[in-house]
């Protein structure tokens, strides 16, 4: 399914308006995570991750950070607004290149279509996966490179 990304920068923020951000480069991919941790964190059916180059994301307002040790031992960081509690970013302590903007916080999220779905083994039954969207029962074995390629295809960006 083709995706028409709005003009850069993409903007967004928390519910109360204290935290605002700009994304100044085209994100590397967009995917949904159906793991039980994302379900708990969002208190919803899945997490929305917009993978961005860290240097392309500028945040103002001052966030607090929560720290969680994942099952595989990696330390996951979550940045949130200290006033309203909305989660803005997910990061990985040992992998500074990995930055996900929680895409529901975009001012305009209507254009988003996921390139893929991960941890579908705990996906809620009422969530339907699009025909051309990639799906993985657990985390992607290739580190997400197939989803990145699919995302570029959806955006109409040629090659790498
Ligand atoms: Zn806030
Ligand atoms: Zn997850």
Coordinates of C-alpha atoms and ligand atoms in Angstrom, one line a residue:
X1 CA 0.0 0.0 0.0
X2 CA 1.5 3.3 -1.0
X3 CA 2.3 5.9 1.7
X4 CA 2.2 9.6 1.2
X5 CA 4.4 11.2 3.9
X6 CA 3.5 14.8 4.8
X7 CA 6.2 17.5 4.2
X8 CA 9.0 17.5 6.7
X9 CA 9.4 18.2 9.5
X10 CA 6.9 15.9 11.0
X11 CA 5.7 17.3 14.3
X12 CA 4.1 15.9 17.4
X13 CA 3.9 16.0 21.2
X14 CA 2.3 14.8 24.4
X15 CA -1.3 15.4 25.5
X16 CA -0.7 18.4 27.7
X17 CA 1.6 20.2 25.3
X18 CA 4.7 20.4 27.5
X19 CA 6.8 18.0 25.2
X20 CA 7.0 18.8 21.5
X21 CA 9.1 17.3 18.8
X22 CA 10.2 17.6 15.2
X23 CA 11.3 14.7 12.9
X24 CA 13.5 16.3 10.3
X25 CA 14.3 13.3 8.1
X26 CA 12.2 10.6 6.5
X27 CA 11.8 7.8 9.1
X28 CA 13.5 4.5 8.4
X29 CA 10.4 2.4 8.9
X30 CA 7.0 2.1 10.6
X31 CA 5.8 -1.1 12.2
X32 CA 3.4 -2.3 14.9
X33 CA 4.5 -4.5 17.8
X34 CA 1.9 -6.9 19.3
X35 CA 4.1 -8.1 22.2
X36 CA 2.5 -8.2 25.6
X37 CA 4.9 -5.5 26.9
X38 CA 3.7 -3.1 24.3
X39 CA 0.1 -4.0 25.0
X40 CA 0.7 -3.3 28.7
X41 CA 2.7 -0.1 28.1
X42 CA 0.1 1.4 25.7
X43 CA -2.8 -0.1 27.7
X44 CA -4.0 -1.0 24.2
X45 CA -3.7 -3.7 21.5
X46 CA -0.2 -2.8 20.1
X47 CA 2.7 -0.4 20.1
X48 CA 3.3 1.9 17.1
X49 CA 7.0 2.4 16.3
X50 CA 8.3 5.0 13.8
X51 CA 12.0 4.2 13.6
X52 CA 14.0 7.5 13.1
X53 CA 17.6 8.5 12.8
X54 CA 18.4 9.9 16.3
X55 CA 20.0 13.0 15.0
X56 CA 16.9 13.8 13.0
X57 CA 14.6 14.1 16.1
X58 CA 14.6 17.3 18.1
X59 CA 12.6 17.3 21.4
X60 CA 11.7 20.2 23.6
X61 CA 10.0 20.4 27.0
X62 CA 12.1 18.0 29.1
X63 CA 11.2 14.3 29.3
X64 CA 11.7 11.8 32.1
X65 CA 13.1 8.3 31.3
X66 CA 12.0 4.9 32.5
X67 CA 14.3 1.9 32.3
X68 CA 13.3 -1.8 31.8
X69 CA 15.4 -4.9 31.3
X70 CA 13.9 -6.9 28.4
X71 CA 13.7 -10.7 28.3
X72 CA 16.8 -10.9 26.2
X73 CA 18.8 -8.8 28.7
X74 CA 18.9 -5.5 26.7
X75 CA 18.0 -2.3 28.5
X76 CA 15.0 -0.5 27.0
X77 CA 14.5 3.2 27.7
X78 CA 11.2 5.0 27.5
X79 CA 11.0 8.8 27.5
X80 CA 7.8 10.4 28.6
X81 CA 6.2 13.7 29.6
X82 CA 6.5 14.1 33.4
X83 CA 3.3 16.1 33.5
X84 CA 0.8 14.0 31.5
X85 CA 2.7 10.7 31.3
X86 CA 2.5 10.3 27.6
X87 CA 5.2 8.0 26.2
X88 CA 7.1 9.8 23.4
X89 CA 10.3 7.8 22.6
X90 CA 11.6 4.2 23.0
X91 CA 15.3 3.7 22.9
X92 CA 17.8 0.9 23.6
X93 CA 20.6 1.6 26.0
X94 CA 23.2 -0.5 24.2
X95 CA 22.2 0.5 20.7
X96 CA 22.1 4.3 20.4
X97 CA 21.1 4.1 16.7
X98 CA 17.7 2.5 17.7
X99 CA 15.1 5.2 18.3
X100 CA 11.4 4.8 17.9
X101 CA 9.0 7.6 18.1
X102 CA 5.6 6.5 19.5
X103 CA 3.7 7.4 16.4
X104 CA 0.3 8.0 18.0
X105 CA 1.8 11.3 19.3
X106 CA 2.2 12.7 15.8
X107 CA 0.0 15.8 15.1
X108 CA -1.0 14.1 11.9
X109 CA -0.9 10.3 12.1
X110 CA -3.6 9.7 9.4
X111 CA -1.0 8.9 6.7
X112 CA 0.7 6.0 8.5
X113 CA 0.5 2.5 7.1
X114 CA 2.7 -0.2 8.8
X115 CA 5.3 -1.9 6.7
X116 CA 5.2 -4.9 9.1
X117 CA 4.0 -6.4 12.4
X118 CA 6.2 -8.1 15.0
X119 CA 5.3 -10.5 17.8
X120 CA 2.1 -11.5 16.1
X121 CA 2.0 -14.6 18.3
X122 CA 0.4 -12.4 21.0
X123 CA -1.6 -10.2 18.5
X124 CA -5.2 -9.6 19.5
X125 CA -7.6 -11.6 17.3
X126 CA -9.6 -8.5 16.2
X127 CA -6.5 -6.8 14.6
X128 CA -6.3 -7.6 10.9
X129 CA -2.9 -7.5 9.1
X130 CA -2.9 -6.1 5.6
X131 CA -2.2 -8.4 2.7
X132 CA 1.2 -6.8 1.7
X133 CA 2.3 -6.1 5.3
X134 CA 5.1 -8.2 6.6
X135 CA 4.4 -10.3 9.7
X136 CA 6.7 -12.0 12.2
X137 CA 5.6 -14.3 15.0
X138 CA 8.4 -12.9 17.2
X139 CA 11.1 -10.2 16.6
X140 CA 12.3 -10.1 13.0
X141 CA 15.3 -12.4 12.5
X142 CA 16.9 -9.9 10.0
X143 CA 16.8 -7.0 12.5
X144 CA 14.1 -5.3 10.4
X145 CA 15.9 -4.9 7.1
X146 CA 13.0 -6.4 5.1
X147 CA 10.6 -4.1 6.8
X148 CA 12.8 -1.1 6.1
X149 CA 13.0 -2.2 2.4
X150 CA 9.2 -2.6 2.3
X151 CA 8.7 0.9 3.9
X152 CA 11.0 2.5 1.3
X153 CA 9.0 0.8 -1.4
X154 CA 5.7 2.1 0.1
X155 CA 7.1 5.6 0.2
X156 CA 8.3 5.2 -3.4
X157 CA 12.0 5.7 -2.6
X158 CA 14.2 3.8 -5.0
X159 CA 17.1 1.6 -3.9
X160 CA 19.2 2.1 -0.8
Ligands
LIG1 ZN1 2.5 16.3 28.6
LIG2 ZN1 6.5 -4.7 21.7

